[in-house]
Tab-separated table of C-alpha atoms in Angstrom:
chain	number	residue	atom	x	y	z
A	213	UNK	CA	11.357	10.258	-19.634
A	214	UNK	CA	9.879	13.739	-19.108
A	215	UNK	CA	8.270	14.837	-15.837
A	216	UNK	CA	4.841	14.826	-17.529
A	217	UNK	CA	5.362	11.251	-18.734
A	218	UNK	CA	6.566	10.263	-15.265
A	219	UNK	CA	3.381	11.609	-13.650
A	220	UNK	CA	1.239	9.772	-16.199
A	221	UNK	CA	3.239	6.587	-15.688
A	222	UNK	CA	2.677	6.696	-11.934
A	223	UNK	CA	-1.092	6.898	-12.443
A	224	UNK	CA	-1.072	4.010	-14.942
A	225	UNK	CA	1.142	1.834	-12.748
A	226	UNK	CA	-1.078	2.449	-9.733
A	227	UNK	CA	-4.135	1.538	-11.802
A	228	UNK	CA	-2.678	-1.754	-13.003
A	229	UNK	CA	-1.693	-2.978	-9.544
A	230	UNK	CA	-4.837	-2.345	-7.490
A	231	UNK	CA	-6.358	-5.515	-6.007
A	232	UNK	CA	-9.764	-4.354	-4.816
A	233	UNK	CA	-11.261	-7.657	-3.798
A	234	UNK	CA	-8.531	-8.901	-1.441
A	235	UNK	CA	-6.426	-6.173	0.197
A	236	UNK	CA	-8.930	-3.998	1.988
A	237	UNK	CA	-8.269	-3.937	5.694
A	238	UNK	CA	-6.948	-1.013	7.755
A	239	UNK	CA	-7.119	-2.058	11.361
A	240	UNK	CA	-6.891	-0.400	14.743
A	241	UNK	CA	-3.731	-1.960	16.166
A	242	UNK	CA	-1.161	-0.029	18.182
A	243	UNK	CA	2.075	-1.563	16.862
A	244	UNK	CA	3.363	-0.538	13.450
A	245	UNK	CA	4.989	-3.925	12.854
A	246	UNK	CA	1.747	-5.746	13.652
A	247	UNK	CA	-0.114	-3.406	11.335
A	248	UNK	CA	2.237	-4.150	8.440
A	249	UNK	CA	1.601	-7.868	8.947
A	250	UNK	CA	-2.177	-7.536	9.229
A	251	UNK	CA	-2.431	-5.406	6.089
A	252	UNK	CA	-1.126	-8.323	4.067
A	253	UNK	CA	-3.656	-10.834	5.411
A	254	UNK	CA	-7.153	-11.716	4.093
A	255	UNK	CA	-9.909	-9.861	5.912
A	256	UNK	CA	-11.312	-13.075	7.475
A	257	UNK	CA	-7.961	-13.889	9.055
A	258	UNK	CA	-7.647	-10.369	10.432
A	259	UNK	CA	-11.108	-10.620	11.972
A	260	UNK	CA	-10.112	-13.846	13.766
A	261	UNK	CA	-6.868	-12.335	15.070
A	262	UNK	CA	-8.694	-9.282	16.436
A	263	UNK	CA	-10.674	-11.564	18.724
A	264	UNK	CA	-7.379	-12.418	20.423
A	265	UNK	CA	-6.017	-8.860	20.520
A	266	UNK	CA	-5.987	-7.062	23.866
A	267	UNK	CA	-4.740	-3.791	22.379
A	268	UNK	CA	-7.178	-3.144	19.539
A	269	UNK	CA	-9.163	-0.580	21.547
A	270	UNK	CA	-6.638	2.164	20.818
A	271	UNK	CA	-8.066	4.314	18.013
A	272	UNK	CA	-5.974	4.655	14.870
A	273	UNK	CA	-6.751	7.262	12.220
A	274	UNK	CA	-6.005	7.346	8.528
A	275	UNK	CA	-4.523	10.769	7.764
A	276	UNK	CA	-4.446	12.008	4.162
A	277	UNK	CA	-2.437	14.990	2.911
A	278	UNK	CA	-3.260	16.137	-0.619
A	279	UNK	CA	-0.529	17.944	-2.552
A	280	UNK	CA	-1.922	19.609	-5.688
A	281	UNK	CA	0.285	19.823	-8.768
A	282	UNK	CA	-1.509	22.170	-11.164
A	283	UNK	CA	1.386	22.128	-13.624
A	284	UNK	CA	0.875	18.421	-14.388
A	285	UNK	CA	-2.858	18.419	-13.628
A	286	UNK	CA	-2.671	15.793	-10.888
A	287	UNK	CA	-2.599	15.349	-7.120
A	288	UNK	CA	-0.289	13.392	-4.836
A	289	UNK	CA	-2.085	11.743	-1.915
A	290	UNK	CA	0.113	10.916	1.102
A	291	UNK	CA	-1.360	8.382	3.540
A	292	UNK	CA	-0.290	8.139	7.190
A	293	UNK	CA	-1.432	6.059	10.139
A	294	UNK	CA	-1.947	8.052	13.347
A	295	UNK	CA	-1.961	6.529	16.831
A	296	UNK	CA	-1.332	8.056	20.240
A	297	UNK	CA	2.365	7.206	19.962
A	298	UNK	CA	3.319	7.812	16.330
A	299	UNK	CA	2.508	9.149	12.862
A	300	UNK	CA	3.588	6.431	10.430
A	301	UNK	CA	3.893	6.737	6.662
A	302	UNK	CA	1.818	4.205	4.697
A	303	UNK	CA	1.923	5.051	1.004
A	304	UNK	CA	1.475	7.656	-1.729
A	305	UNK	CA	-0.656	7.588	-4.856
A	306	UNK	CA	-0.863	9.994	-7.773
A	307	UNK	CA	-4.323	10.626	-9.160
A	308	UNK	CA	-5.702	12.768	-11.994
A	309	UNK	CA	-6.979	16.182	-10.993
A	310	UNK	CA	-10.826	16.016	-10.993
A	311	UNK	CA	-12.953	18.019	-13.422
A	312	UNK	CA	-15.116	19.348	-10.583
A	313	UNK	CA	-14.859	19.813	-6.836
A	314	UNK	CA	-14.681	16.278	-5.392
A	315	UNK	CA	-15.511	14.675	-2.078
A	316	UNK	CA	-13.763	11.622	-0.720
A	317	UNK	CA	-15.275	8.536	0.883
A	318	UNK	CA	-13.396	5.978	2.977
A	319	UNK	CA	-15.025	2.547	3.420
A	320	UNK	CA	-13.485	-0.630	4.819
A	321	UNK	CA	-9.950	0.074	3.628
A	322	UNK	CA	-10.615	1.794	0.287
A	323	UNK	CA	-10.959	5.490	-0.495
A	324	UNK	CA	-12.701	7.075	-3.492
A	325	UNK	CA	-13.457	10.386	-5.128
A	326	UNK	CA	-17.148	11.142	-5.088
A	327	UNK	CA	-17.969	13.848	-7.627
A	328	UNK	CA	-16.387	13.989	-11.103
A	329	UNK	CA	-17.340	11.815	-14.078
A	330	UNK	CA	-14.130	9.779	-13.753
A	331	UNK	CA	-14.089	7.582	-10.651
A	332	UNK	CA	-10.825	7.002	-8.796
A	333	UNK	CA	-10.299	4.310	-6.118
A	334	UNK	CA	-7.195	3.904	-3.927
A	335	UNK	CA	-5.977	1.461	-1.277
A	336	UNK	CA	-4.013	3.459	1.339
A	337	UNK	CA	-2.502	0.328	2.880
A	338	UNK	CA	-0.768	-0.777	-0.320
A	339	UNK	CA	-0.497	2.478	-2.296
A	340	UNK	CA	-2.340	0.968	-5.261
A	341	UNK	CA	-5.057	2.781	-7.193
A	342	UNK	CA	-7.329	2.537	-10.189
A	343	UNK	CA	-9.263	4.875	-12.479
A	344	UNK	CA	-12.659	3.283	-13.140
A	345	UNK	CA	-13.370	5.385	-16.234
A	346	UNK	CA	-16.086	7.864	-17.061
A	347	UNK	CA	-19.700	7.195	-16.157
A	348	UNK	CA	-21.933	6.784	-19.206
A	349	UNK	CA	-24.285	9.735	-18.809
A	350	UNK	CA	-25.311	12.915	-20.567
A	351	UNK	CA	-24.945	14.825	-17.277
A	352	UNK	CA	-21.918	17.000	-16.632
A	353	UNK	CA	-21.449	15.821	-13.034
A	354	UNK	CA	-21.875	12.440	-11.348
A	355	UNK	CA	-21.903	12.420	-7.554
A	356	UNK	CA	-20.934	8.987	-6.206
A	357	UNK	CA	-20.820	7.113	-2.895
A	358	UNK	CA	-18.641	4.093	-2.073
A	359	UNK	CA	-20.105	1.280	0.019
A	360	UNK	CA	-19.223	-2.195	1.259
A	361	UNK	CA	-21.647	-5.126	1.505
A	362	UNK	CA	-20.291	-7.487	4.229
A	363	UNK	CA	-22.835	-10.228	3.459
A	364	UNK	CA	-21.710	-10.677	-0.154
A	365	UNK	CA	-18.171	-9.336	0.446
A	366	UNK	CA	-18.552	-6.722	-2.299
A	367	UNK	CA	-17.693	-3.067	-2.819
A	368	UNK	CA	-20.218	-1.071	-4.817
A	369	UNK	CA	-20.252	2.458	-6.171
A	370	UNK	CA	-23.581	4.309	-6.253
A	371	UNK	CA	-23.533	7.104	-8.830
A	372	UNK	CA	-26.070	9.949	-8.946
A	373	UNK	CA	-26.100	11.685	-12.336
A	374	UNK	CA	-26.675	15.363	-11.704
A	375	UNK	CA	-28.402	18.220	-13.512
A	376	UNK	CA	-28.536	21.848	-12.427
A	377	UNK	CA	-31.766	23.595	-11.464
A	378	UNK	CA	-32.269	27.274	-10.653
A	379	UNK	CA	-34.470	27.962	-7.631
A	380	UNK	CA	-35.779	31.125	-6.022
A	381	UNK	CA	-35.861	31.067	-2.231
A	382	UNK	CA	-36.427	33.999	0.146
A	383	UNK	CA	-35.785	36.451	-2.667
A	384	UNK	CA	-32.486	34.814	-3.584
A	385	UNK	CA	-31.544	32.472	-6.419
A	386	UNK	CA	-29.593	29.330	-5.740
A	387	UNK	CA	-28.346	26.592	-8.031
A	388	UNK	CA	-29.052	23.021	-6.963
A	389	UNK	CA	-27.502	19.860	-8.361
A	390	UNK	CA	-30.439	17.466	-8.759
A	391	UNK	CA	-30.235	13.746	-9.340
A	392	UNK	CA	-32.985	11.883	-11.172
A	393	UNK	CA	-30.900	9.089	-12.735
A	394	UNK	CA	-28.964	6.600	-10.618
A	395	UNK	CA	-26.497	3.844	-11.443
A	396	UNK	CA	-24.518	1.272	-9.466
A	397	UNK	CA	-21.471	-0.852	-10.277
A	398	UNK	CA	-19.747	-3.673	-8.393
A	399	UNK	CA	-15.992	-3.213	-8.023
A	400	UNK	CA	-13.459	-5.970	-8.461
A	401	UNK	CA	-15.310	-7.858	-11.207
A	402	UNK	CA	-13.580	-8.441	-14.533
A	403	UNK	CA	-16.344	-6.980	-16.692
A	404	UNK	CA	-17.959	-4.072	-14.887
A	405	UNK	CA	-21.620	-3.538	-15.749
A	406	UNK	CA	-23.408	-0.357	-14.736
A	407	UNK	CA	-26.968	-1.039	-13.568
A	408	UNK	CA	-29.806	1.499	-13.420
A	409	UNK	CA	-31.549	2.060	-10.063
A	410	UNK	CA	-35.330	2.429	-10.110
A	411	UNK	CA	-35.809	5.654	-8.150
A	412	UNK	CA	-36.993	8.640	-10.148
A	413	UNK	CA	-37.806	11.307	-7.579
A	414	UNK	CA	-35.369	14.226	-8.086
A	415	UNK	CA	-33.340	15.158	-5.017
A	416	UNK	CA	-30.169	17.101	-4.297
A	417	UNK	CA	-27.491	15.119	-2.393
A	418	UNK	CA	-25.334	16.995	0.084
A	419	UNK	CA	-21.634	16.176	0.556
A	420	UNK	CA	-20.552	12.860	2.079
A	421	UNK	CA	-22.156	9.516	2.917
A	422	UNK	CA	-21.773	6.834	5.577
A	423	UNK	CA	-21.929	3.048	5.135
A	424	UNK	CA	-23.238	0.993	8.077
A	425	UNK	CA	-23.907	-2.763	7.927
A	426	UNK	CA	-24.184	-2.862	4.145
A	427	UNK	CA	-26.404	0.211	3.826
A	428	UNK	CA	-25.365	3.592	2.407
A	429	UNK	CA	-26.910	6.740	3.888
A	430	UNK	CA	-26.631	10.297	2.600
A	431	UNK	CA	-28.437	13.609	3.166
A	432	UNK	CA	-30.343	15.330	0.358
A	433	UNK	CA	-32.741	18.183	-0.323
A	434	UNK	CA	-36.169	16.673	-1.062
A	435	UNK	CA	-39.805	17.684	-1.505
A	436	UNK	CA	-41.598	19.572	-4.245
A	437	UNK	CA	-39.784	22.818	-3.417
A	438	UNK	CA	-36.556	21.052	-2.349
A	439	UNK	CA	-36.669	22.725	1.052
A	440	UNK	CA	-36.759	19.552	3.156
A	441	UNK	CA	-33.550	17.871	4.333
A	442	UNK	CA	-33.920	14.083	4.331
A	443	UNK	CA	-31.830	11.002	4.941
A	444	UNK	CA	-31.638	8.783	1.861
A	445	UNK	CA	-30.963	5.037	2.129
A	446	UNK	CA	-29.404	2.631	-0.393
A	447	UNK	CA	-29.286	-1.071	0.459
A	448	UNK	CA	-26.164	-2.502	-1.185
A	449	UNK	CA	-27.527	-6.053	-1.201
A	450	UNK	CA	-30.942	-5.429	-2.783
A	451	UNK	CA	-29.748	-2.282	-4.613
A	452	UNK	CA	-32.874	-0.449	-3.515
A	453	UNK	CA	-32.817	3.340	-3.020
A	454	UNK	CA	-35.453	5.147	-0.965
A	455	UNK	CA	-36.079	8.128	1.299
A	456	UNK	CA	-35.506	6.842	4.825
A	457	UNK	CA	-36.486	9.707	7.110
A	458	UNK	CA	-36.515	13.483	7.474
A	459	UNK	CA	-33.907	15.369	9.446
A	460	UNK	CA	-34.998	16.972	12.655
A	461	UNK	CA	-36.832	20.267	12.151
A	462	UNK	CA	-34.396	21.782	14.659
A	463	UNK	CA	-31.304	20.805	12.716
A	464	UNK	CA	-29.283	23.979	11.923
A	465	UNK	CA	-29.425	23.785	8.118
A	466	UNK	CA	-27.576	27.093	7.833
A	467	UNK	CA	-24.398	25.293	8.908
A	468	UNK	CA	-24.453	22.571	6.255
A	469	UNK	CA	-21.069	23.686	4.897
A	470	UNK	CA	-19.393	22.282	8.019
A	471	UNK	CA	-21.371	19.114	8.614
A	472	UNK	CA	-20.232	15.498	8.449
A	473	UNK	CA	-22.307	12.309	8.212
A	474	UNK	CA	-20.691	9.472	10.161
A	475	UNK	CA	-21.211	6.378	12.298
A	476	UNK	CA	-21.349	6.657	16.083
A	477	UNK	CA	-21.262	3.212	17.722
A	478	UNK	CA	-23.127	1.813	14.736
A	479	UNK	CA	-25.735	4.581	14.689
A	480	UNK	CA	-26.118	7.336	12.100
A	481	UNK	CA	-24.681	10.631	13.320
A	482	UNK	CA	-24.714	14.075	11.754
A	483	UNK	CA	-22.100	16.483	13.134
A	484	UNK	CA	-21.982	20.213	12.522
A	485	UNK	CA	-20.079	23.243	13.751
A	486	UNK	CA	-22.514	25.958	14.836
A	487	UNK	CA	-19.873	28.540	15.749
A	488	UNK	CA	-16.099	28.834	16.016
A	489	UNK	CA	-15.997	26.761	19.205
A	490	UNK	CA	-19.469	25.167	19.370
A	491	UNK	CA	-20.474	21.758	17.990
A	492	UNK	CA	-23.637	19.676	17.650
A	493	UNK	CA	-23.967	15.970	16.887
A	494	UNK	CA	-27.397	14.592	15.949
A	495	UNK	CA	-27.636	10.823	16.469
A	496	UNK	CA	-30.234	8.566	14.834
A	497	UNK	CA	-30.755	4.897	15.741
A	498	UNK	CA	-31.793	3.310	12.450
A	499	UNK	CA	-32.575	-0.017	14.174
A	500	UNK	CA	-34.955	1.394	16.795
A	501	UNK	CA	-38.695	0.761	16.546
A	502	UNK	CA	-39.400	4.451	17.155
A	503	UNK	CA	-37.192	6.770	15.121
A	504	UNK	CA	-35.973	10.112	16.373
A	505	UNK	CA	-32.921	12.364	16.430
A	506	UNK	CA	-30.987	12.890	19.675
A	507	UNK	CA	-28.827	16.015	19.911
A	508	UNK	CA	-25.505	16.195	21.744
A	509	UNK	CA	-23.836	19.608	22.122
A	510	UNK	CA	-20.404	20.586	23.405
A	511	UNK	CA	-17.925	23.468	23.307
A	512	UNK	CA	-14.134	23.726	23.145
A	513	UNK	CA	-14.176	27.352	24.277
A	514	UNK	CA	-11.584	27.929	26.967
A	515	UNK	CA	-9.972	24.535	26.411
A	516	UNK	CA	-6.197	24.525	26.045
A	517	UNK	CA	-6.212	22.451	22.876
A	518	UNK	CA	-3.429	24.395	21.090
A	519	UNK	CA	-5.520	24.570	17.904
A	520	UNK	CA	-8.960	26.064	17.377
A	521	UNK	CA	-9.720	25.633	13.640
A	522	UNK	CA	-11.280	22.237	14.250
A	523	UNK	CA	-14.124	20.222	12.687
A	524	UNK	CA	-15.671	16.907	13.707
A	525	UNK	CA	-14.248	14.413	11.231
A	526	UNK	CA	-15.636	11.188	12.702
A	527	UNK	CA	-15.810	8.991	15.782
A	528	UNK	CA	-13.775	6.159	17.261
A	529	UNK	CA	-15.397	2.777	17.844
A	530	UNK	CA	-15.567	3.643	21.556
A	531	UNK	CA	-17.765	6.679	20.815
A	532	UNK	CA	-15.239	9.520	21.050
A	533	UNK	CA	-15.683	12.421	18.621
A	534	UNK	CA	-12.577	13.170	16.541
A	535	UNK	CA	-11.804	16.857	15.971
A	536	UNK	CA	-9.169	17.849	13.424
A	537	UNK	CA	-8.223	20.798	11.175
A	538	UNK	CA	-8.834	20.789	7.437
A	539	UNK	CA	-5.383	22.033	6.501
A	540	UNK	CA	-1.901	20.867	7.435
A	541	UNK	CA	0.480	23.501	8.741
A	542	UNK	CA	3.713	21.954	10.016
A	543	UNK	CA	2.634	20.038	13.158
A	544	UNK	CA	-0.810	20.088	14.779
A	545	UNK	CA	-3.055	18.120	17.134
A	546	UNK	CA	-6.065	15.858	16.697
A	547	UNK	CA	-8.540	16.117	19.567
A	548	UNK	CA	-10.669	13.280	20.982
A	549	UNK	CA	-13.794	14.178	22.987
A	550	UNK	CA	-15.762	11.671	25.049
A	551	UNK	CA	-19.406	12.881	25.292
A	552	UNK	CA	-20.100	10.582	28.262
A	553	UNK	CA	-17.196	11.633	30.481
A	554	UNK	CA	-16.822	15.158	28.955
A	555	UNK	CA	-13.082	14.421	28.747
A	556	UNK	CA	-10.735	15.832	26.088
A	557	UNK	CA	-7.412	14.345	25.032
A	558	UNK	CA	-5.088	15.127	22.145
A	559	UNK	CA	-2.611	13.416	19.818
A	560	UNK	CA	0.117	15.256	17.921
A	561	UNK	CA	0.341	14.796	14.153
A	562	UNK	CA	4.032	15.061	13.395
A	563	UNK	CA	5.446	14.237	9.960
A	564	UNK	CA	9.235	13.979	10.259
A	565	UNK	CA	10.435	13.378	6.696
A	566	UNK	CA	10.982	16.216	4.251
A	567	UNK	CA	7.812	15.825	2.182
A	568	UNK	CA	6.989	18.547	-0.327
A	569	UNK	CA	3.601	19.321	1.216
A	570	UNK	CA	5.284	20.327	4.496
A	571	UNK	CA	6.433	23.605	2.974
A	572	UNK	CA	2.956	25.015	2.309
A	573	UNK	CA	-0.588	24.843	3.612
A	574	UNK	CA	-2.034	21.525	2.438
A	575	UNK	CA	-5.486	19.969	2.552
A	576	UNK	CA	-5.740	17.347	5.294
A	577	UNK	CA	-8.397	14.654	5.767
A	578	UNK	CA	-8.979	12.180	8.587
A	579	UNK	CA	-10.832	8.880	8.541
């Protein structure tokens, strides 16, 4: 078998073995042996066991290293589990190289690409994966968001079919990807049926999404001149899409290239890097009677963190902000910052085996 056939075979084998509906849990437990056991249990059993666990408060991150193979037009994704005491290998999957720049979304144990016309889903715990096929659209790009509905125990993929639009702003021309056609599909069913979503107002989605309690949220340019930044909302149960609220007028839109939408203790949070060492996190309580954005700012200037090229990648369930680099370079640290106590702590990411990606700068992601 040639190397090209071997790469193709790995993708096909991964696709055939993915079990989306059952194996979907990646839990915060401190012992690697316990984690291996829990990953093989149904999600309801895991939930019951967590009620008895005294050690589940320790945050555990999913670390992804992406090794690009341009020769065979594919990527190898290496998944690791990171705790305060170890960096443990989980699995590797090989996926087709996307047609366009892609963004990844991690929800309740599954990870997906979010941009190209072909949709790719992987389970880091088991190393299984699946190509969902091309979206039926005349558009050249389909931006998608993965979500999980806990009420109906279903994963769904919201797809925004994009078209380009030229716009003049402040004497400059920019190209926006606008969505005016939307589709959704339920994963794990034998015969997948794409359903159209009744929302026809064009808007330009920006980067990633966050799924909280069965609702997907993402940021988009809205308004007649597409100058307003808004928070869009898609209810996975009712499959209704609408404009939820506007972003704060004080939000630093100029720094959108470094922002991340995430959950902070169950609330919507929008994190951005305003300078090399300065960060802002805007928190929005979607359940409150009176809506408003609360800003939290902090700096790592002068801190002995051993690494300064950091971005906010998410939060722990105890409310700590997770700061990590975007590229792997031998060994590095992940930083945890508690906004209440103003306390910093760090965990070393150390991959011991001789993986190919260790010999060059590699894209790193943290969930």
